[in-house]
Tab-separated table of C-alpha atoms in Angstrom:
chain	number	residue	atom	x	y	z
A	1	MET	CA	-37.133	34.109	25.447
A	2	SER	CA	-33.518	35.001	24.880
A	3	ILE	CA	-31.475	35.520	28.024
A	4	SER	CA	-27.917	36.603	27.527
A	5	THR	CA	-25.063	35.558	29.779
A	6	SER	CA	-22.273	36.855	27.627
A	7	ALA	CA	-21.288	40.253	26.375
A	8	GLN	CA	-23.363	41.089	23.327
A	9	PRO	CA	-24.381	44.398	21.768
A	10	GLY	CA	-25.932	46.343	24.618
A	11	ALA	CA	-24.203	44.363	27.362
A	12	GLU	CA	-21.934	46.756	29.172
A	13	ALA	CA	-19.729	44.394	31.174
A	14	ASN	CA	-17.333	41.584	30.352
A	15	PRO	CA	-18.344	38.443	32.268
A	16	GLN	CA	-14.690	37.480	32.602
A	17	LYS	CA	-13.691	40.791	34.162
A	18	ASP	CA	-11.891	40.440	37.450
A	19	GLU	CA	-14.611	40.707	40.090
A	20	GLU	CA	-12.352	42.328	42.644
A	21	GLN	CA	-11.608	45.115	40.183
A	22	ARG	CA	-15.314	45.396	39.400
A	23	LEU	CA	-16.021	45.785	43.125
A	24	ARG	CA	-13.470	48.579	43.347
A	25	GLU	CA	-15.150	50.278	40.371
A	26	LEU	CA	-18.405	50.140	42.323
A	27	GLY	CA	-16.626	51.881	45.184
A	28	TYR	CA	-15.741	49.154	47.666
A	29	GLN	CA	-12.465	47.767	48.940
A	30	PRO	CA	-12.655	43.918	48.881
A	31	VAL	CA	-12.460	42.546	52.438
A	32	LEU	CA	-14.523	39.333	52.233
A	33	ALA	CA	-13.116	36.007	51.011
A	34	ARG	CA	-14.195	35.106	47.452
A	35	ARG	CA	-14.378	31.358	48.045
A	36	MET	CA	-17.834	30.466	46.707
A	37	GLY	CA	-18.418	28.994	43.243
A	38	GLY	CA	-21.456	29.169	40.990
A	39	PHE	CA	-23.118	26.067	42.434
A	40	GLY	CA	-22.552	27.324	45.969
A	41	ASN	CA	-24.152	30.644	45.067
A	42	PHE	CA	-27.210	28.897	43.605
A	43	ALA	CA	-27.266	26.608	46.633
A	44	ILE	CA	-27.573	29.407	49.173
A	45	SER	CA	-30.705	30.850	47.519
A	46	PHE	CA	-32.167	27.382	47.000
A	47	SER	CA	-31.483	26.591	50.662
A	48	VAL	CA	-33.106	29.832	51.816
A	49	ILE	CA	-36.194	29.260	49.655
A	50	SER	CA	-36.275	25.749	51.186
A	51	ILE	CA	-39.493	24.085	50.102
A	52	LEU	CA	-39.122	21.682	53.029
A	53	SER	CA	-39.269	24.685	55.331
A	54	GLY	CA	-41.793	27.068	53.785
A	55	CYS	CA	-44.228	24.511	52.377
A	56	MET	CA	-44.211	22.403	55.532
A	57	THR	CA	-44.370	25.130	58.170
A	58	LEU	CA	-47.238	26.993	56.481
A	59	TYR	CA	-49.091	23.901	55.268
A	60	GLY	CA	-51.547	24.167	58.161
A	61	PHE	CA	-52.163	27.815	57.290
A	62	GLY	CA	-52.885	26.752	53.710
A	63	MET	CA	-55.334	24.076	54.843
A	64	SER	CA	-57.528	26.784	56.396
A	65	THR	CA	-57.085	29.550	53.797
A	66	GLY	CA	-58.434	27.902	50.668
A	67	GLY	CA	-57.334	24.332	51.230
A	68	PRO	CA	-55.890	21.985	48.600
A	69	SER	CA	-56.980	23.879	45.488
A	70	VAL	CA	-55.435	27.174	46.607
A	71	MET	CA	-52.263	25.485	47.822
A	72	LEU	CA	-51.637	23.664	44.529
A	73	TRP	CA	-52.820	26.208	41.970
A	74	GLY	CA	-51.622	29.089	44.103
A	75	TRP	CA	-48.157	27.543	44.112
A	76	ALA	CA	-48.187	27.195	40.326
A	77	GLY	CA	-49.346	30.775	39.734
A	78	VAL	CA	-47.217	32.461	42.384
A	79	GLY	CA	-44.162	30.544	41.178
A	80	LEU	CA	-44.594	31.910	37.665
A	81	PHE	CA	-44.822	35.508	38.852
A	82	VAL	CA	-41.917	35.068	41.266
A	83	LEU	CA	-39.822	33.733	38.389
A	84	CYS	CA	-40.487	37.033	36.593
A	85	VAL	CA	-39.444	38.963	39.709
A	86	GLY	CA	-36.313	36.836	40.016
A	87	MET	CA	-35.292	37.282	36.390
A	88	ALA	CA	-35.796	41.038	36.569
A	89	LEU	CA	-33.800	41.227	39.800
A	90	ALA	CA	-31.059	38.994	38.394
A	91	GLU	CA	-30.564	41.443	35.536
A	92	VAL	CA	-29.882	44.281	37.987
A	93	THR	CA	-27.712	42.022	40.167
A	94	SER	CA	-25.474	41.332	37.172
A	95	ALA	CA	-24.818	45.064	36.852
A	96	TYR	CA	-24.230	45.644	40.597
A	97	PRO	CA	-22.764	42.500	42.247
A	98	THR	CA	-22.256	43.736	45.838
A	99	SER	CA	-23.161	42.449	49.311
A	100	GLY	CA	-25.502	45.411	49.710
A	101	ALA	CA	-27.471	44.070	46.754
A	102	LEU	CA	-30.975	45.579	46.657
A	103	TYR	CA	-30.316	48.825	48.503
A	104	TYR	CA	-27.101	49.459	46.594
A	105	MET	CA	-28.953	48.939	43.290
A	106	ALA	CA	-31.736	51.296	44.379
A	107	ASP	CA	-29.199	53.883	45.538
A	108	ARG	CA	-27.350	53.816	42.227
A	109	LEU	CA	-30.489	53.914	40.091
A	110	GLY	CA	-32.726	56.200	42.161
A	111	GLY	CA	-30.643	58.113	44.682
A	112	ARG	CA	-29.870	58.052	48.379
A	113	LYS	CA	-33.407	57.933	49.796
A	114	TRP	CA	-34.418	55.101	47.478
A	115	GLY	CA	-31.395	53.150	48.652
A	116	TRP	CA	-32.030	54.009	52.294
A	117	TYR	CA	-35.637	52.786	52.450
A	118	THR	CA	-34.955	49.760	50.235
A	119	GLY	CA	-32.189	48.763	52.624
A	120	TRP	CA	-34.392	49.007	55.689
A	121	LEU	CA	-37.163	46.998	54.022
A	122	ASN	CA	-34.675	44.377	52.869
A	123	LEU	CA	-33.194	44.158	56.350
A	124	LEU	CA	-36.637	43.760	57.956
A	125	GLY	CA	-37.481	40.983	55.515
A	126	LEU	CA	-34.196	39.121	56.020
A	127	LEU	CA	-34.399	39.256	59.806
A	128	GLY	CA	-38.061	38.230	59.678
A	129	ALA	CA	-37.035	35.310	57.482
A	130	ILE	CA	-34.520	34.046	60.061
A	131	ALA	CA	-37.231	34.236	62.720
A	132	GLY	CA	-39.809	32.469	60.535
A	133	ILE	CA	-37.477	29.715	59.337
A	134	ASP	CA	-35.907	28.870	62.671
A	135	TYR	CA	-39.187	29.084	64.574
A	136	GLY	CA	-40.681	26.720	62.006
A	137	ALA	CA	-37.769	24.334	62.610
A	138	ALA	CA	-38.470	24.609	66.342
A	139	LEU	CA	-42.134	23.704	65.770
A	140	PHE	CA	-41.163	20.605	63.803
A	141	THR	CA	-38.541	19.637	66.378
A	142	GLY	CA	-41.193	19.915	69.086
A	143	ALA	CA	-43.528	17.730	67.011
A	144	LEU	CA	-40.794	15.104	66.651
A	145	MET	CA	-40.107	15.150	70.417
A	146	ASN	CA	-43.842	14.854	71.070
A	147	LEU	CA	-43.984	11.836	68.796
A	148	GLN	CA	-40.986	10.120	70.356
A	149	TRP	CA	-41.121	11.040	74.024
A	150	GLY	CA	-44.503	12.653	74.661
A	151	PHE	CA	-42.889	16.093	74.875
A	152	ASP	CA	-45.449	18.891	75.329
A	153	PRO	CA	-44.672	21.523	72.617
A	154	THR	CA	-45.940	24.534	74.568
A	155	PRO	CA	-45.062	28.029	73.285
A	156	GLY	CA	-42.436	28.311	76.028
A	157	HIS	CA	-40.795	25.000	75.130
A	158	THR	CA	-40.868	25.880	71.449
A	159	MET	CA	-39.204	29.215	72.181
A	160	ILE	CA	-36.343	27.468	74.009
A	161	ILE	CA	-35.784	25.154	71.036
A	162	PHE	CA	-35.911	28.170	68.728
A	163	LEU	CA	-33.224	30.022	70.690
A	164	CYS	CA	-30.991	26.945	70.633
A	165	ILE	CA	-31.351	26.747	66.843
A	166	LEU	CA	-30.480	30.430	66.500
A	167	LEU	CA	-27.337	29.872	68.586
A	168	LEU	CA	-26.331	26.898	66.417
A	169	HIS	CA	-26.684	28.949	63.244
A	170	ALA	CA	-24.701	31.837	64.667
A	171	VAL	CA	-21.817	29.532	65.589
A	172	LEU	CA	-21.800	27.774	62.195
A	173	ASN	CA	-21.655	31.118	60.400
A	174	LEU	CA	-18.648	32.244	62.430
A	175	PHE	CA	-16.462	29.577	60.803
A	176	GLY	CA	-16.433	31.378	57.452
A	177	VAL	CA	-18.104	31.346	54.061
A	178	ARG	CA	-16.402	28.149	52.919
A	179	LEU	CA	-18.264	26.096	55.532
A	180	VAL	CA	-21.472	27.929	54.674
A	181	SER	CA	-20.929	27.077	51.003
A	182	VAL	CA	-20.273	23.399	51.746
A	183	LEU	CA	-23.387	23.139	53.927
A	184	ASN	CA	-25.498	24.802	51.245
A	185	SER	CA	-24.218	22.432	48.566
A	186	ILE	CA	-25.169	19.492	50.779
A	187	SER	CA	-28.508	21.205	51.372
A	188	VAL	CA	-29.406	21.186	47.666
A	189	TRP	CA	-29.108	17.419	47.392
A	190	TRP	CA	-30.714	16.915	50.797
A	191	HIS	CA	-33.768	18.926	49.723
A	192	LEU	CA	-34.152	17.234	46.344
A	193	ALA	CA	-33.576	13.727	47.706
A	194	GLY	CA	-35.772	14.514	50.711
A	195	VAL	CA	-38.706	15.580	48.559
A	196	ALA	CA	-38.274	12.487	46.371
A	197	VAL	CA	-38.195	10.163	49.387
A	198	ILE	CA	-41.152	11.787	51.181
A	199	VAL	CA	-43.361	11.863	48.080
A	200	ALA	CA	-42.408	8.311	47.043
A	201	VAL	CA	-43.110	6.892	50.501
A	202	LEU	CA	-46.426	8.759	50.743
A	203	ALA	CA	-47.386	7.438	47.309
A	204	ILE	CA	-46.495	3.813	48.039
A	205	VAL	CA	-47.157	3.072	51.706
A	206	PRO	CA	-50.679	4.360	52.554
A	207	SER	CA	-53.568	2.166	51.433
A	208	HIS	CA	-55.816	5.207	50.981
A	209	HIS	CA	-55.188	8.364	48.934
A	210	GLN	CA	-57.322	11.392	48.203
A	211	SER	CA	-58.784	11.717	44.723
A	212	PRO	CA	-57.316	14.081	42.106
A	213	SER	CA	-60.589	15.993	42.310
A	214	PHE	CA	-60.028	16.624	46.025
A	215	VAL	CA	-56.378	17.606	45.619
A	216	PHE	CA	-56.896	20.035	42.768
A	217	THR	CA	-60.407	21.415	43.324
A	218	GLU	CA	-61.312	21.170	47.046
A	219	PHE	CA	-61.767	24.614	48.614
A	220	VAL	CA	-61.697	25.002	52.414
A	221	ASN	CA	-62.424	28.224	54.289
A	222	ASP	CA	-61.816	28.283	58.039
A	223	THR	CA	-60.824	31.941	58.230
A	224	GLY	CA	-64.168	33.442	59.238
A	225	TRP	CA	-64.249	35.560	56.061
A	226	GLN	CA	-67.104	34.913	53.641
A	227	ASN	CA	-65.607	36.074	50.349
A	228	PRO	CA	-63.859	33.096	48.666
A	229	LEU	CA	-61.684	35.357	46.492
A	230	TYR	CA	-60.389	37.153	49.582
A	231	VAL	CA	-59.666	33.832	51.287
A	232	ALA	CA	-57.866	32.478	48.222
A	233	ALA	CA	-55.786	35.648	47.998
A	234	ILE	CA	-54.746	35.364	51.655
A	235	GLY	CA	-53.922	31.697	51.035
A	236	LEU	CA	-51.235	32.696	48.546
A	237	LEU	CA	-49.036	33.534	51.551
A	238	LEU	CA	-47.888	29.907	51.718
A	239	ALA	CA	-46.315	30.104	48.270
A	240	GLN	CA	-45.146	33.715	48.425
A	241	TYR	CA	-43.483	33.190	51.818
A	242	THR	CA	-41.680	30.101	50.565
A	243	PHE	CA	-40.500	31.940	47.439
A	244	CYS	CA	-38.543	34.472	49.480
A	245	GLY	CA	-34.850	34.786	50.085
A	246	TYR	CA	-33.423	34.304	46.611
A	247	ASP	CA	-31.662	37.639	47.013
A	248	ALA	CA	-29.174	35.612	49.097
A	249	SER	CA	-27.269	34.973	45.859
A	250	ALA	CA	-26.865	38.732	45.428
A	251	HIS	CA	-25.836	39.297	49.051
A	252	LEU	CA	-23.045	36.720	48.669
A	253	SER	CA	-21.786	38.341	45.442
A	254	GLU	CA	-18.600	39.637	47.035
A	255	GLU	CA	-17.756	36.078	48.094
A	256	THR	CA	-18.592	34.442	44.726
A	257	SER	CA	-16.351	33.869	41.722
A	258	ASN	CA	-17.520	35.541	38.477
A	259	ALA	CA	-20.416	37.006	40.448
A	260	SER	CA	-21.671	39.216	37.600
A	261	VAL	CA	-22.936	36.050	35.937
A	262	THR	CA	-23.108	33.351	38.609
A	263	ALA	CA	-25.098	35.409	41.154
A	264	ALA	CA	-27.721	36.231	38.507
A	265	ARG	CA	-27.910	32.603	37.439
A	266	GLY	CA	-28.136	31.529	41.075
A	267	ILE	CA	-31.245	33.649	41.636
A	268	VAL	CA	-33.136	32.337	38.604
A	269	ARG	CA	-32.105	28.697	38.956
A	270	SER	CA	-33.050	28.589	42.640
A	271	ILE	CA	-36.585	29.753	41.797
A	272	TRP	CA	-37.424	27.375	38.964
A	273	VAL	CA	-35.933	24.327	40.681
A	274	SER	CA	-37.908	25.154	43.841
A	275	TRP	CA	-41.039	25.774	41.776
A	276	ILE	CA	-41.018	22.265	40.320
A	277	ALA	CA	-39.932	20.420	43.458
A	278	GLY	CA	-42.356	22.352	45.673
A	279	PHE	CA	-45.371	21.480	43.535
A	280	VAL	CA	-44.442	17.797	43.736
A	281	LEU	CA	-44.086	18.017	47.521
A	282	LEU	CA	-47.432	19.781	48.067
A	283	ALA	CA	-49.228	17.320	45.800
A	284	GLY	CA	-47.628	14.355	47.574
A	285	LEU	CA	-48.661	15.622	51.007
A	286	THR	CA	-52.207	16.471	49.962
A	287	PHE	CA	-52.871	13.132	48.253
A	288	ALA	CA	-51.775	11.407	51.500
A	289	ILE	CA	-54.186	13.224	53.873
A	290	GLN	CA	-56.202	10.610	55.739
A	291	ASP	CA	-58.345	12.844	57.994
A	292	TYR	CA	-58.518	16.543	57.067
A	293	ALA	CA	-60.052	17.831	60.312
A	294	GLY	CA	-57.835	15.593	62.429
A	295	THR	CA	-54.778	16.839	60.571
A	296	GLN	CA	-55.721	20.457	61.270
A	297	ASP	CA	-56.295	19.793	64.984
A	298	THR	CA	-53.237	17.600	65.526
A	299	ALA	CA	-51.722	17.376	69.005
A	300	THR	CA	-48.264	17.796	67.476
A	301	GLY	CA	-49.157	21.352	66.437
A	302	VAL	CA	-47.794	20.623	62.959
A	303	PRO	CA	-50.303	19.315	60.355
A	304	PRO	CA	-47.693	17.754	57.994
A	305	ALA	CA	-46.431	15.697	60.956
A	306	GLN	CA	-49.959	14.330	61.425
A	307	ILE	CA	-50.200	13.478	57.711
A	308	LEU	CA	-46.985	11.477	58.052
A	309	ILE	CA	-48.174	9.746	61.254
A	310	ASP	CA	-51.550	8.771	59.751
A	311	ALA	CA	-50.012	7.574	56.498
A	312	LEU	CA	-46.788	5.934	57.677
A	313	GLY	CA	-47.117	5.212	61.387
A	314	THR	CA	-44.907	6.538	64.167
A	315	SER	CA	-41.589	5.103	62.951
A	316	GLY	CA	-42.066	6.206	59.351
A	317	ALA	CA	-43.225	9.650	60.415
A	318	THR	CA	-40.176	10.046	62.646
A	319	ALA	CA	-37.813	9.276	59.767
A	320	MET	CA	-39.571	11.755	57.462
A	321	LEU	CA	-39.617	14.464	60.128
A	322	LEU	CA	-35.867	14.090	60.560
A	323	ILE	CA	-35.467	14.789	56.831
A	324	VAL	CA	-37.646	17.903	57.106
A	325	ILE	CA	-35.963	19.248	60.238
A	326	ALA	CA	-32.476	18.842	58.749
A	327	ALA	CA	-33.619	20.739	55.637
A	328	GLN	CA	-35.034	23.525	57.797
A	329	LEU	CA	-31.749	23.785	59.691
A	330	PHE	CA	-29.860	24.091	56.402
A	331	CYS	CA	-32.311	26.808	55.382
A	332	GLY	CA	-31.965	28.842	58.554
A	333	ASN	CA	-28.174	28.654	58.415
A	334	ALA	CA	-28.172	30.022	54.856
A	335	GLU	CA	-30.542	32.833	55.821
A	336	VAL	CA	-28.287	33.918	58.689
A	337	ALA	CA	-25.415	34.140	56.171
A	338	ALA	CA	-27.465	36.314	53.810
A	339	ALA	CA	-28.849	38.584	56.540
A	340	SER	CA	-25.459	39.106	58.156
A	341	ARG	CA	-23.984	40.209	54.814
A	342	MET	CA	-26.790	42.715	54.470
A	343	VAL	CA	-26.067	44.031	57.970
A	344	PHE	CA	-22.355	44.231	57.107
A	345	ALA	CA	-22.959	46.057	53.824
A	346	PHE	CA	-25.513	48.487	55.266
A	347	SER	CA	-23.121	49.274	58.116
A	348	ARG	CA	-20.269	49.703	55.654
A	349	ASP	CA	-22.250	52.607	54.222
A	350	ASN	CA	-23.004	53.947	57.726
A	351	ALA	CA	-26.742	53.257	57.610
A	352	LEU	CA	-27.263	51.438	60.938
A	353	PRO	CA	-26.930	52.616	64.528
A	354	GLY	CA	-23.479	51.476	65.665
A	355	SER	CA	-22.310	50.855	62.105
A	356	ALA	CA	-18.639	50.836	63.126
A	357	LEU	CA	-19.333	47.766	65.276
A	358	TRP	CA	-21.430	45.751	62.803
A	359	ARG	CA	-19.073	46.176	59.829
A	360	LYS	CA	-16.049	44.618	61.562
A	361	VAL	CA	-14.623	41.562	59.784
A	362	SER	CA	-12.666	38.717	61.369
A	363	ALA	CA	-9.057	38.608	60.121
A	364	ARG	CA	-9.047	34.809	60.523
A	365	THR	CA	-12.277	33.844	58.757
A	366	GLN	CA	-12.990	37.059	56.808
A	367	THR	CA	-16.521	36.898	58.195
A	368	PRO	CA	-18.546	39.837	59.634
A	369	VAL	CA	-18.796	38.307	63.114
A	370	ASN	CA	-20.726	41.073	64.876
A	371	ALA	CA	-23.206	41.258	61.996
A	372	VAL	CA	-23.908	37.543	62.470
A	373	TRP	CA	-24.669	38.036	66.168
A	374	LEU	CA	-26.868	41.077	65.542
A	375	SER	CA	-28.887	39.149	62.949
A	376	VAL	CA	-29.740	36.245	65.251
A	377	VAL	CA	-30.484	38.480	68.266
A	378	VAL	CA	-32.969	40.639	66.349
A	379	ALA	CA	-34.554	37.519	64.812
A	380	GLY	CA	-35.023	36.167	68.325
A	381	LEU	CA	-36.765	39.357	69.410
A	382	LEU	CA	-39.096	39.269	66.381
A	383	ALA	CA	-40.354	35.824	67.375
A	384	LEU	CA	-41.054	36.687	71.029
A	385	PRO	CA	-44.781	37.469	70.403
A	386	SER	CA	-45.222	33.757	69.586
A	387	LEU	CA	-45.099	33.182	73.351
A	388	TYR	CA	-48.403	35.027	73.745
A	389	SER	CA	-50.310	34.733	70.462
A	390	ALA	CA	-51.232	31.659	68.451
A	391	THR	CA	-51.342	33.755	65.275
A	392	ALA	CA	-47.982	35.440	65.816
A	393	TYR	CA	-46.102	32.962	63.628
A	394	GLY	CA	-48.282	33.881	60.666
A	395	ALA	CA	-47.458	37.524	61.382
A	396	VAL	CA	-43.718	36.789	61.435
A	397	THR	CA	-43.942	35.114	58.033
A	398	ALA	CA	-45.987	38.028	56.715
A	399	ILE	CA	-43.316	40.429	58.038
A	400	ASN	CA	-40.805	38.536	55.925
A	401	VAL	CA	-42.975	38.843	52.807
A	402	ILE	CA	-44.007	42.501	53.147
A	403	GLY	CA	-40.475	43.519	54.071
A	404	ILE	CA	-38.446	41.720	51.479
A	405	THR	CA	-40.829	41.491	48.520
A	406	PRO	CA	-41.187	45.274	47.946
A	407	ALA	CA	-37.412	45.520	48.241
A	408	TYR	CA	-37.134	43.115	45.285
A	409	ALA	CA	-39.277	45.318	43.079
A	410	ILE	CA	-37.785	48.716	43.878
A	411	PRO	CA	-34.498	48.199	41.950
A	412	VAL	CA	-36.476	46.715	39.065
A	413	PHE	CA	-38.843	49.699	38.972
A	414	LEU	CA	-35.920	52.129	39.100
A	415	LYS	CA	-34.182	50.241	36.296
A	416	LEU	CA	-37.312	50.559	34.159
A	417	ARG	CA	-37.543	54.248	34.992
A	418	ALA	CA	-33.881	54.769	34.118
A	419	GLY	CA	-34.373	53.387	30.599
A	420	ASP	CA	-31.221	53.578	28.521
A	421	ARG	CA	-29.271	55.076	31.423
A	422	PHE	CA	-29.142	51.617	32.999
A	423	GLN	CA	-25.921	49.889	31.952
A	424	ARG	CA	-26.588	46.169	31.723
A	425	GLY	CA	-24.257	43.521	33.044
A	426	PRO	CA	-23.239	40.349	31.203
A	427	TRP	CA	-26.461	38.553	32.268
A	428	HIS	CA	-29.555	40.294	30.894
A	429	LEU	CA	-33.002	39.675	29.435
A	430	GLY	CA	-32.572	41.422	26.112
A	431	ARG	CA	-35.852	42.535	24.553
A	432	TRP	CA	-37.801	40.830	27.335
A	433	SER	CA	-36.372	43.137	29.974
A	434	LYS	CA	-39.226	45.671	30.036
A	435	PRO	CA	-42.263	43.331	29.886
A	436	ILE	CA	-40.844	40.979	32.511
A	437	GLY	CA	-39.823	43.962	34.641
A	438	TRP	CA	-43.318	45.470	34.638
A	439	ILE	CA	-44.949	42.111	35.400
A	440	ALA	CA	-42.604	41.832	38.392
A	441	VAL	CA	-43.399	45.330	39.691
A	442	VAL	CA	-47.178	44.914	39.391
A	443	TRP	CA	-47.119	41.495	41.057
A	444	VAL	CA	-45.087	42.775	43.995
A	445	ALA	CA	-47.475	45.708	44.465
A	446	ILE	CA	-50.426	43.290	44.628
A	447	VAL	CA	-48.928	40.823	47.115
A	448	THR	CA	-47.630	43.594	49.362
A	449	VAL	CA	-51.192	44.860	49.819
A	450	LEU	CA	-52.548	41.320	50.256
A	451	PHE	CA	-50.298	40.411	53.124
A	452	LEU	CA	-51.062	43.550	55.097
A	453	LEU	CA	-54.717	42.487	55.265
A	454	PRO	CA	-56.314	40.590	58.203
A	455	GLN	CA	-55.958	36.832	57.834
A	456	SER	CA	-58.845	35.738	60.045
A	457	SER	CA	-62.202	37.082	61.217
A	458	PRO	CA	-63.265	38.517	63.586
A	459	VAL	CA	-60.193	40.695	63.962
A	460	THR	CA	-59.073	40.669	67.602
A	461	ILE	CA	-55.853	41.401	69.460
A	462	ASP	CA	-54.904	37.716	69.083
A	463	SER	CA	-55.881	37.338	65.418
A	464	MET	CA	-54.682	40.694	64.095
A	465	ASN	CA	-52.064	40.720	61.332
A	466	TYR	CA	-49.189	42.551	63.006
A	467	ALA	CA	-47.181	42.704	59.796
A	468	SER	CA	-48.665	46.136	59.075
A	469	ILE	CA	-47.474	47.416	62.459
A	470	ALA	CA	-43.998	45.999	61.845
A	471	LEU	CA	-43.881	47.666	58.427
A	472	VAL	CA	-44.937	51.047	59.825
A	473	ALA	CA	-42.491	50.694	62.720
A	474	VAL	CA	-39.511	50.008	60.467
A	475	LEU	CA	-40.418	52.867	58.112
A	476	VAL	CA	-40.782	55.269	61.066
A	477	LEU	CA	-37.473	54.069	62.498
A	478	ALA	CA	-35.807	54.448	59.103
A	479	THR	CA	-37.194	57.980	58.732
A	480	ILE	CA	-36.066	59.052	62.197
A	481	TRP	CA	-32.614	57.553	61.705
A	482	TRP	CA	-32.342	59.218	58.284
A	483	PHE	CA	-32.204	62.619	59.963
A	484	VAL	CA	-29.416	61.364	62.226
A	485	ALA	CA	-27.313	59.464	59.679
A	486	ARG	CA	-28.027	61.216	56.389
A	487	ARG	CA	-24.730	63.151	56.482
A	488	SER	CA	-22.634	60.005	56.881
A	489	TYR	CA	-24.696	57.488	54.863
A	490	GLY	CA	-23.830	56.990	51.223
A	491	THR	CA	-22.488	54.473	48.757
A	492	PRO	CA	-18.858	55.384	48.075
A	493	SER	CA	-18.310	56.275	44.434
A	494	ALA	CA	-21.599	58.163	44.219
A	495	TYR	CA	-21.111	60.250	47.338
A	496	GLY	CA	-17.365	60.337	47.794
A	497	ASN	CA	-16.965	58.714	51.194
A	498	ALA	CA	-13.586	57.256	50.213
A	499	ARG	CA	-12.203	58.062	53.649
A	500	GLU	CA	-14.842	55.919	55.324
A	501	GLN	CA	-14.081	53.086	52.909
A	502	ALA	CA	-10.426	53.211	53.861
A	503	GLU	CA	-11.444	52.976	57.511
A	504	ILE	CA	-13.703	50.015	56.764
A	505	ALA	CA	-10.905	48.243	54.924
A	506	ALA	CA	-8.876	48.610	58.130
A	507	ASP	CA	-11.798	47.332	60.233
A	508	ILE	CA	-10.527	43.752	60.227
A	509	VAL	CA	-10.158	42.344	63.706
């Protein structure tokens, strides 16, 4: 495969072009601080993907929906398809490096309604991701407190921890993108070193390990459904949920140097590095299972914590849990940054209720402060059903997947439909653009349907997959609001709202 990152025949942009001028050509007045380098841009997507968050928080879900074989081979297969989605999306990102990212791409390539609905789906997915990541961190924190002090991790206690984590991430994001970039760079090495330490300790310390046959072929079905193919398909949620959030590199484009190239590279690199490291982590955990049923029914409420306790003892498990929790906190902080930039950009184009409030930027930090607060408040509301339903966390993660994953494919589909009208950026796929693009679109269509389906049987009020309701609700809300805001919404150079852009440029408080 030949992937170009420099201007060649057919590449329409110079990778060395001044990014601020490029942003103005796309219709926006630069108001955010461009203080993030290429590694920092990669780091934010890698931190949001966060294998130590996604793999660990949904490991218990994977144990019931297919077990070891689906977790390991599902990870390998899903990772390959997600890499195709990421490469196809990176190609469009190179052409349109803006904070609006997916919805701006869809708007440019397909028109206003395409951009409108893509934006609302993207926003739902990003806010669902904050809820899923930080609630997962709260679960692990509760497990650690249970281990150390006998803390009872009830839903109410977990919710309090979750709200504290949300507050921490809001405050950290108010200090500006430079701190966010530094934390994400630390996060990369923390994740990689953390996986290496956890897997090495689990390989060396326990006297008993599962056989390769168990790890790679054992199938477990505790869902209540009889069809093994259906169960295996539902089990892919672990991998697909973890492989979400790499659009963060695109959302931070306006704060990244040479974004037309580095944001595209950040997307692709974050996926393949996570793909390799995540497989190693899942294999290490699964080989170290001492008691499968006991791990599923653990008093900590977190199966990976029980694996660590059984294999390493209380002290060793505590040390490993601290590594995991820190990684999850890095992840949630990065996701708040990405979601807040989406809120800012969508408000900049007058798409949200109260847009004038959410697009305000701090003169001191050049950060969209109100957008940060809105992101964490809505994420908190999305997680509230976890107080009443044991299956609500699975629904929150599914909301993330069915919101954000279709939004990844829409710009790619519209690029394919546009054909030669699409003007490539300096990073592109060359002759592989169409085949990889169609693989990405088909894969996204499949997983979107999968994760709207019931995850356990019989289907009751408690076990229902509420992701479908969330999807319908956001589409209905978007449709209703379209009739209110359609006269004011629009990306600037396409629809001539230069006056609004001048007002936004002055919206620095």
